[in-house]
PDB file of C-alpha atoms in Angstrom:
ATOM      1  CA  MET A 131      -4.792 -42.434 -64.689  1.00  0.00           C
ATOM      2  CA  GLN A 132      -1.316 -43.897 -64.617  1.00  0.00           C
ATOM      3  CA  LEU A 133       0.083 -40.838 -62.758  1.00  0.00           C
ATOM      4  CA  ILE A 134      -2.712 -40.951 -60.189  1.00  0.00           C
ATOM      5  CA  GLN A 135      -2.156 -44.706 -59.709  1.00  0.00           C
ATOM      6  CA  ARG A 136       1.571 -44.081 -59.120  1.00  0.00           C
ATOM      7  CA  LYS A 137       0.848 -41.390 -56.537  1.00  0.00           C
ATOM      8  CA  LEU A 138      -1.502 -43.791 -54.726  1.00  0.00           C
ATOM      9  CA  LEU A 139       1.148 -46.572 -54.925  1.00  0.00           C
ATOM     10  CA  LEU A 140       3.612 -44.132 -53.313  1.00  0.00           C
ATOM     11  CA  GLN A 141       1.094 -43.456 -50.637  1.00  0.00           C
ATOM     12  CA  PHE A 142       0.688 -47.132 -50.128  1.00  0.00           C
ATOM     13  CA  TRP A 143       4.290 -48.198 -49.819  1.00  0.00           C
ATOM     14  CA  LEU A 144       5.889 -45.209 -48.115  1.00  0.00           C
ATOM     15  CA  PRO A 145       4.138 -45.716 -44.680  1.00  0.00           C
ATOM     16  CA  ILE A 146       5.034 -49.374 -44.866  1.00  0.00           C
ATOM     17  CA  VAL A 147       8.660 -48.426 -45.413  1.00  0.00           C
ATOM     18  CA  ILE A 148       8.472 -45.874 -42.565  1.00  0.00           C
ATOM     19  CA  CYS A 149       7.096 -48.574 -40.244  1.00  0.00           C
ATOM     20  CA  LEU A 150       9.916 -51.017 -41.273  1.00  0.00           C
ATOM     21  CA  VAL A 151      12.487 -48.311 -40.556  1.00  0.00           C
ATOM     22  CA  LEU A 152      10.988 -47.665 -37.140  1.00  0.00           C
ATOM     23  CA  ILE A 153      11.075 -51.359 -36.374  1.00  0.00           C
ATOM     24  CA  VAL A 154      14.719 -51.682 -37.444  1.00  0.00           C
ATOM     25  CA  LEU A 155      15.667 -48.604 -35.435  1.00  0.00           C
ATOM     26  CA  TYR A 156      13.860 -49.723 -32.300  1.00  0.00           C
ATOM     27  CA  GLU A 157      15.045 -53.371 -32.506  1.00  0.00           C
ATOM     28  CA  ASN A 158      18.646 -52.317 -32.896  1.00  0.00           C
ATOM     29  CA  GLU A 159      18.171 -49.770 -30.075  1.00  0.00           C
ATOM     30  CA  VAL A 160      19.137 -46.833 -32.151  1.00  0.00           C
ATOM     31  CA  LEU A 161      15.942 -45.401 -30.831  1.00  0.00           C
ATOM     32  CA  GLU A 162      15.247 -46.233 -27.203  1.00  0.00           C
ATOM     33  CA  PRO A 163      12.268 -48.546 -26.726  1.00  0.00           C
ATOM     34  CA  ALA A 164       9.908 -48.622 -23.699  1.00  0.00           C
ATOM     35  CA  VAL A 165      10.453 -44.985 -22.780  1.00  0.00           C
ATOM     36  CA  TRP A 166       6.810 -44.629 -21.791  1.00  0.00           C
ATOM     37  CA  GLN A 167       6.416 -48.010 -20.198  1.00  0.00           C
ATOM     38  CA  GLY A 168       5.916 -46.696 -16.661  1.00  0.00           C
ATOM     39  CA  PHE A 169       2.962 -44.410 -17.564  1.00  0.00           C
ATOM     40  CA  LYS A 170       0.133 -46.969 -17.218  1.00  0.00           C
ATOM     41  CA  VAL A 171      -2.704 -44.425 -17.289  1.00  0.00           C
ATOM     42  CA  ASN A 172      -1.433 -42.872 -20.493  1.00  0.00           C
ATOM     43  CA  GLU A 173      -0.946 -46.375 -21.939  1.00  0.00           C
ATOM     44  CA  TYR A 174      -4.580 -47.252 -21.052  1.00  0.00           C
ATOM     45  CA  TYR A 175      -5.981 -44.086 -22.705  1.00  0.00           C
ATOM     46  CA  ALA A 176      -3.725 -44.487 -25.791  1.00  0.00           C
ATOM     47  CA  ALA A 177      -4.828 -48.162 -26.155  1.00  0.00           C
ATOM     48  CA  ILE A 178      -8.547 -47.213 -25.858  1.00  0.00           C
ATOM     49  CA  VAL A 179      -8.206 -44.404 -28.405  1.00  0.00           C
ATOM     50  CA  MET A 180      -6.245 -46.432 -30.904  1.00  0.00           C
ATOM     51  CA  GLU A 181      -8.610 -49.440 -30.587  1.00  0.00           C
ATOM     52  CA  LEU A 182     -11.608 -47.223 -31.292  1.00  0.00           C
ATOM     53  CA  VAL A 183      -9.810 -45.470 -34.158  1.00  0.00           C
ATOM     54  CA  THR A 184      -8.723 -48.798 -35.652  1.00  0.00           C
ATOM     55  CA  ILE A 185     -12.102 -50.466 -35.234  1.00  0.00           C
ATOM     56  CA  CYS A 186     -13.915 -47.501 -36.847  1.00  0.00           C
ATOM     57  CA  LEU A 187     -11.560 -46.667 -39.660  1.00  0.00           C
ATOM     58  CA  ILE A 188     -11.115 -50.109 -41.055  1.00  0.00           C
ATOM     59  CA  PRO A 189     -14.707 -50.695 -42.259  1.00  0.00           C
ATOM     60  CA  LEU A 190     -15.052 -47.020 -43.205  1.00  0.00           C
ATOM     61  CA  SER A 191     -11.979 -47.135 -45.445  1.00  0.00           C
ATOM     62  CA  LEU A 192     -12.975 -50.451 -47.026  1.00  0.00           C
ATOM     63  CA  ARG A 193     -16.464 -49.158 -47.867  1.00  0.00           C
ATOM     64  CA  LEU A 194     -15.523 -45.574 -48.661  1.00  0.00           C
ATOM     65  CA  PHE A 195     -15.931 -45.825 -52.525  1.00  0.00           C
ATOM     66  CA  LYS A 196     -19.520 -47.269 -52.051  1.00  0.00           C
ATOM     67  CA  PHE A 197     -20.895 -44.088 -50.477  1.00  0.00           C
ATOM     68  CA  GLY A 198     -23.053 -41.917 -52.726  1.00  0.00           C
ATOM     69  CA  PHE A 199     -21.190 -38.619 -52.167  1.00  0.00           C
ATOM     70  CA  VAL A 200     -17.924 -40.255 -53.193  1.00  0.00           C
ATOM     71  CA  LYS A 201     -19.529 -41.874 -56.315  1.00  0.00           C
ATOM     72  CA  ARG A 202     -20.989 -38.423 -57.231  1.00  0.00           C
ATOM     73  CA  SER A 203     -17.544 -36.905 -56.791  1.00  0.00           C
ATOM     74  CA  PHE A 204     -16.151 -39.423 -59.232  1.00  0.00           C
ATOM     75  CA  THR A 205     -18.617 -38.495 -61.862  1.00  0.00           C
ATOM     76  CA  ALA A 206     -18.229 -34.752 -61.293  1.00  0.00           C
ATOM     77  CA  ASN A 207     -14.416 -34.446 -60.835  1.00  0.00           C
ATOM     78  CA  GLY A 208     -13.020 -37.577 -62.572  1.00  0.00           C
ATOM     79  CA  PRO A 209      -9.442 -38.496 -61.825  1.00  0.00           C
ATOM     80  CA  ASP A 210      -8.935 -35.707 -59.350  1.00  0.00           C
ATOM     81  CA  ALA A 211     -11.627 -37.265 -57.141  1.00  0.00           C
ATOM     82  CA  LEU A 212      -9.798 -40.690 -57.401  1.00  0.00           C
ATOM     83  CA  LEU A 213      -6.636 -39.112 -56.154  1.00  0.00           C
ATOM     84  CA  ARG A 214      -8.440 -37.156 -53.345  1.00  0.00           C
ATOM     85  CA  TRP A 215     -10.606 -40.116 -52.107  1.00  0.00           C
ATOM     86  CA  GLY A 216      -7.870 -42.679 -52.682  1.00  0.00           C
ATOM     87  CA  THR A 217      -5.528 -40.558 -50.434  1.00  0.00           C
ATOM     88  CA  VAL A 218      -8.237 -40.307 -47.812  1.00  0.00           C
ATOM     89  CA  ARG A 219      -8.804 -44.010 -47.913  1.00  0.00           C
ATOM     90  CA  MET A 220      -5.118 -44.799 -47.744  1.00  0.00           C
ATOM     91  CA  ASP A 221      -4.527 -42.348 -44.858  1.00  0.00           C
ATOM     92  CA  MET A 222      -7.402 -43.946 -42.842  1.00  0.00           C
ATOM     93  CA  LEU A 223      -5.307 -47.112 -42.696  1.00  0.00           C
ATOM     94  CA  THR A 224      -1.643 -45.922 -42.878  1.00  0.00           C
ATOM     95  CA  VAL A 225      -1.756 -43.101 -40.214  1.00  0.00           C
ATOM     96  CA  PRO A 226      -3.103 -45.430 -37.461  1.00  0.00           C
ATOM     97  CA  MET A 227      -0.677 -48.139 -38.570  1.00  0.00           C
ATOM     98  CA  MET A 228       2.284 -45.802 -38.081  1.00  0.00           C
ATOM     99  CA  VAL A 229       0.921 -44.490 -34.789  1.00  0.00           C
ATOM    100  CA  ASN A 230       0.403 -48.091 -33.494  1.00  0.00           C
ATOM    101  CA  THR A 231       3.900 -49.021 -34.541  1.00  0.00           C
ATOM    102  CA  PHE A 232       5.328 -46.021 -32.628  1.00  0.00           C
ATOM    103  CA  LEU A 233       3.165 -46.648 -29.596  1.00  0.00           C
ATOM    104  CA  TYR A 234       4.074 -50.303 -29.509  1.00  0.00           C
ATOM    105  CA  TYR A 235       7.725 -49.490 -29.092  1.00  0.00           C
ATOM    106  CA  GLN A 236       6.981 -46.686 -26.622  1.00  0.00           C
ATOM    107  CA  PHE A 237       4.794 -48.664 -24.255  1.00  0.00           C
ATOM    108  CA  MET A 238       5.914 -52.248 -25.321  1.00  0.00           C
ATOM    109  CA  ASN A 239       2.210 -53.284 -25.324  1.00  0.00           C
ATOM    110  CA  VAL A 240       1.392 -55.964 -27.869  1.00  0.00           C
ATOM    111  CA  ALA A 241      -2.076 -54.608 -28.419  1.00  0.00           C
ATOM    112  CA  PHE A 242      -0.590 -51.768 -30.440  1.00  0.00           C
ATOM    113  CA  GLY A 243       1.509 -54.262 -32.408  1.00  0.00           C
ATOM    114  CA  TYR A 244      -1.545 -56.387 -33.251  1.00  0.00           C
ATOM    115  CA  MET A 245      -3.561 -53.382 -34.318  1.00  0.00           C
ATOM    116  CA  GLY A 246      -0.669 -52.352 -36.625  1.00  0.00           C
ATOM    117  CA  ILE A 247      -0.576 -55.817 -38.171  1.00  0.00           C
ATOM    118  CA  ILE A 248      -4.301 -55.835 -38.644  1.00  0.00           C
ATOM    119  CA  LEU A 249      -4.109 -52.500 -40.416  1.00  0.00           C
ATOM    120  CA  LEU A 250      -1.264 -53.717 -42.586  1.00  0.00           C
ATOM    121  CA  LEU A 251      -3.423 -56.714 -43.637  1.00  0.00           C
ATOM    122  CA  CYS A 252      -6.362 -54.420 -44.358  1.00  0.00           C
ATOM    123  CA  MET A 253      -4.166 -52.374 -46.669  1.00  0.00           C
ATOM    124  CA  MET A 254      -3.953 -55.334 -48.966  1.00  0.00           C
ATOM    125  CA  PHE A 255      -7.641 -54.927 -49.682  1.00  0.00           C
ATOM    126  CA  VAL A 256      -7.152 -51.404 -50.975  1.00  0.00           C
ATOM    127  CA  TYR A 257      -3.895 -51.900 -52.978  1.00  0.00           C
ATOM    128  CA  PRO A 258      -4.113 -49.327 -55.718  1.00  0.00           C
ATOM    129  CA  SER A 259      -3.599 -51.473 -58.772  1.00  0.00           C
ATOM    130  CA  ARG A 260      -4.488 -49.925 -62.120  1.00  0.00           C
ATOM    131  CA  ARG A 261      -7.481 -52.269 -62.499  1.00  0.00           C
ATOM    132  CA  ARG A 262      -8.777 -51.451 -58.905  1.00  0.00           C
ATOM    133  CA  CYS A 263      -8.439 -47.713 -59.639  1.00  0.00           C
ATOM    134  CA  GLU A 264     -10.510 -48.025 -62.835  1.00  0.00           C
ATOM    135  CA  ASP A 265     -13.051 -50.440 -61.394  1.00  0.00           C
ATOM    136  CA  GLU A 266     -13.786 -48.683 -58.068  1.00  0.00           C
ATOM    137  CA  SER A 267     -13.940 -45.241 -59.524  1.00  0.00           C
ATOM    138  CA  GLY A 268     -15.812 -46.105 -62.703  1.00  0.00           C
ATOM    139  CA  LEU A 269     -13.029 -44.242 -64.642  1.00  0.00           C
ATOM    140  CA  SER A 270     -10.948 -45.666 -67.342  1.00  0.00           C
ATOM    141  CA  ASP A 271      -7.732 -44.480 -68.947  1.00  0.00           C
ATOM    142  CA  GLY A 272      -9.673 -42.507 -71.510  1.00  0.00           C
ATOM    143  CA  LYS A 273      -9.226 -45.146 -74.201  1.00  0.00           C
ATOM    144  CA  PRO A 274     -12.113 -44.973 -76.663  1.00  0.00           C
ATOM    145  CA  THR A 275     -14.604 -47.776 -76.936  1.00  0.00           C
ATOM    146  CA  LYS A 276     -15.310 -49.719 -80.036  1.00  0.00           C
ATOM    147  CA  ASP A 277     -17.637 -47.089 -81.491  1.00  0.00           C
ATOM    148  CA  GLY A 278     -15.058 -44.300 -80.729  1.00  0.00           C
ATOM    149  CA  SER A 279     -17.167 -42.673 -78.013  1.00  0.00           C
ATOM    150  CA  LYS A 280     -15.810 -41.853 -74.594  1.00  0.00           C
ATOM    151  CA  PRO A 281     -16.009 -44.905 -72.304  1.00  0.00           C
ATOM    152  CA  THR A 282     -18.671 -44.810 -69.605  1.00  0.00           C
ATOM    153  CA  LYS A 283     -19.571 -47.188 -66.807  1.00  0.00           C
ATOM    154  CA  ASP A 284     -22.564 -48.549 -68.729  1.00  0.00           C
ATOM    155  CA  ASP A 285     -20.676 -49.350 -71.997  1.00  0.00           C
ATOM    156  CA  SER A 286     -20.456 -53.009 -71.083  1.00  0.00           C
ATOM    157  CA  LYS A 287     -24.270 -53.303 -71.099  1.00  0.00           C
ATOM    158  CA  PRO A 288     -25.813 -54.228 -74.417  1.00  0.00           C
ATOM    159  CA  THR A 289     -28.128 -51.673 -75.926  1.00  0.00           C
ATOM    160  CA  LYS A 290     -30.408 -54.238 -77.523  1.00  0.00           C
ATOM    161  CA  ASP A 291     -31.284 -57.649 -76.192  1.00  0.00           C
ATOM    162  CA  ASP A 292     -31.085 -59.961 -79.193  1.00  0.00           C
ATOM    163  CA  SER A 293     -31.451 -63.083 -77.088  1.00  0.00           C
ATOM    164  CA  LYS A 294     -35.244 -62.700 -76.457  1.00  0.00           C
ATOM    165  CA  PRO A 295     -37.086 -65.737 -77.749  1.00  0.00           C
ATOM    166  CA  THR A 296     -39.376 -65.319 -80.727  1.00  0.00           C
ATOM    167  CA  LYS A 297     -43.006 -66.443 -80.932  1.00  0.00           C
ATOM    168  CA  ASP A 298     -41.960 -69.966 -81.801  1.00  0.00           C
ATOM    169  CA  GLY A 299     -39.741 -70.142 -78.688  1.00  0.00           C
ATOM    170  CA  ASN A 300     -36.362 -70.022 -80.441  1.00  0.00           C
ATOM    171  CA  SER A 301     -33.764 -67.303 -79.954  1.00  0.00           C
ATOM    172  CA  PRO A 302     -33.469 -65.066 -82.967  1.00  0.00           C
ATOM    173  CA  THR A 303     -29.753 -65.639 -83.255  1.00  0.00           C
ATOM    174  CA  LYS A 304     -29.637 -69.271 -82.050  1.00  0.00           C
ATOM    175  CA  GLY A 305     -27.160 -71.632 -83.558  1.00  0.00           C
ATOM    176  CA  ASN A 306     -25.131 -70.198 -86.488  1.00  0.00           C
ATOM    177  CA  GLY A 307     -26.233 -66.672 -86.092  1.00  0.00           C
ATOM    178  CA  ASN A 308     -29.085 -67.106 -88.572  1.00  0.00           C
ATOM    179  CA  PRO A 309     -32.089 -65.036 -87.655  1.00  0.00           C
ATOM    180  CA  THR A 310     -34.310 -68.008 -88.395  1.00  0.00           C
ATOM    181  CA  GLY A 311     -33.355 -69.657 -85.112  1.00  0.00           C
ATOM    182  CA  GLY A 312     -30.410 -71.713 -86.421  1.00  0.00           C
ATOM    183  CA  LYS A 313     -32.278 -73.568 -89.088  1.00  0.00           C
ATOM    184  CA  PRO A 314     -30.625 -73.108 -92.469  1.00  0.00           C
ATOM    185  CA  THR A 315     -32.809 -71.770 -95.197  1.00  0.00           C
ATOM    186  CA  ALA A 316     -32.878 -73.137 -98.717  1.00  0.00           C
ATOM    187  CA  GLY A 317     -30.066 -70.797 -99.842  1.00  0.00           C
ATOM    188  CA  GLN A 318     -27.696 -71.669 -96.987  1.00  0.00           C
ATOM    189  CA  LYS A 319     -25.439 -74.722 -96.508  1.00  0.00           C
TER     190      LYS A 319
END
């Protein structure tokens, strides 16, 4: 699990670093900005396409792990599915972010810059922390549970509900854990 989480972290941070390098290169005019500024028709089509891609991919990437076929993939393939679907999810946000950064400096149109910033903010909702990887995929690090069995998603649920009230209305383990409903018997202090 830790190796998969590190790979996803690399896929998270590398596009951000690439965008920052592009920004530094364009702002210092190492790369020439506004090269495509005169092509208004191309700018219009690029803006429409990137707006649609951004608007469609953000909700899709945020809800990706809730789809049934993705959940089934987690149960069937385990950690490999987490790497595959985590990569897909990350790419749905990072690729348009890098394209928007590039197009912003080619056309000097702030719409591309705003879309890139929105995608960067959305990436914070899919940050691949260890806990998020385990929670969203239903997988753990393979550590055994208390009874020594392999952990499953349903291990947190109790197998027997001891808190149901008895005929007299008291909980069977109410109070000091005594099955008589918390009332000490003659032999207890």
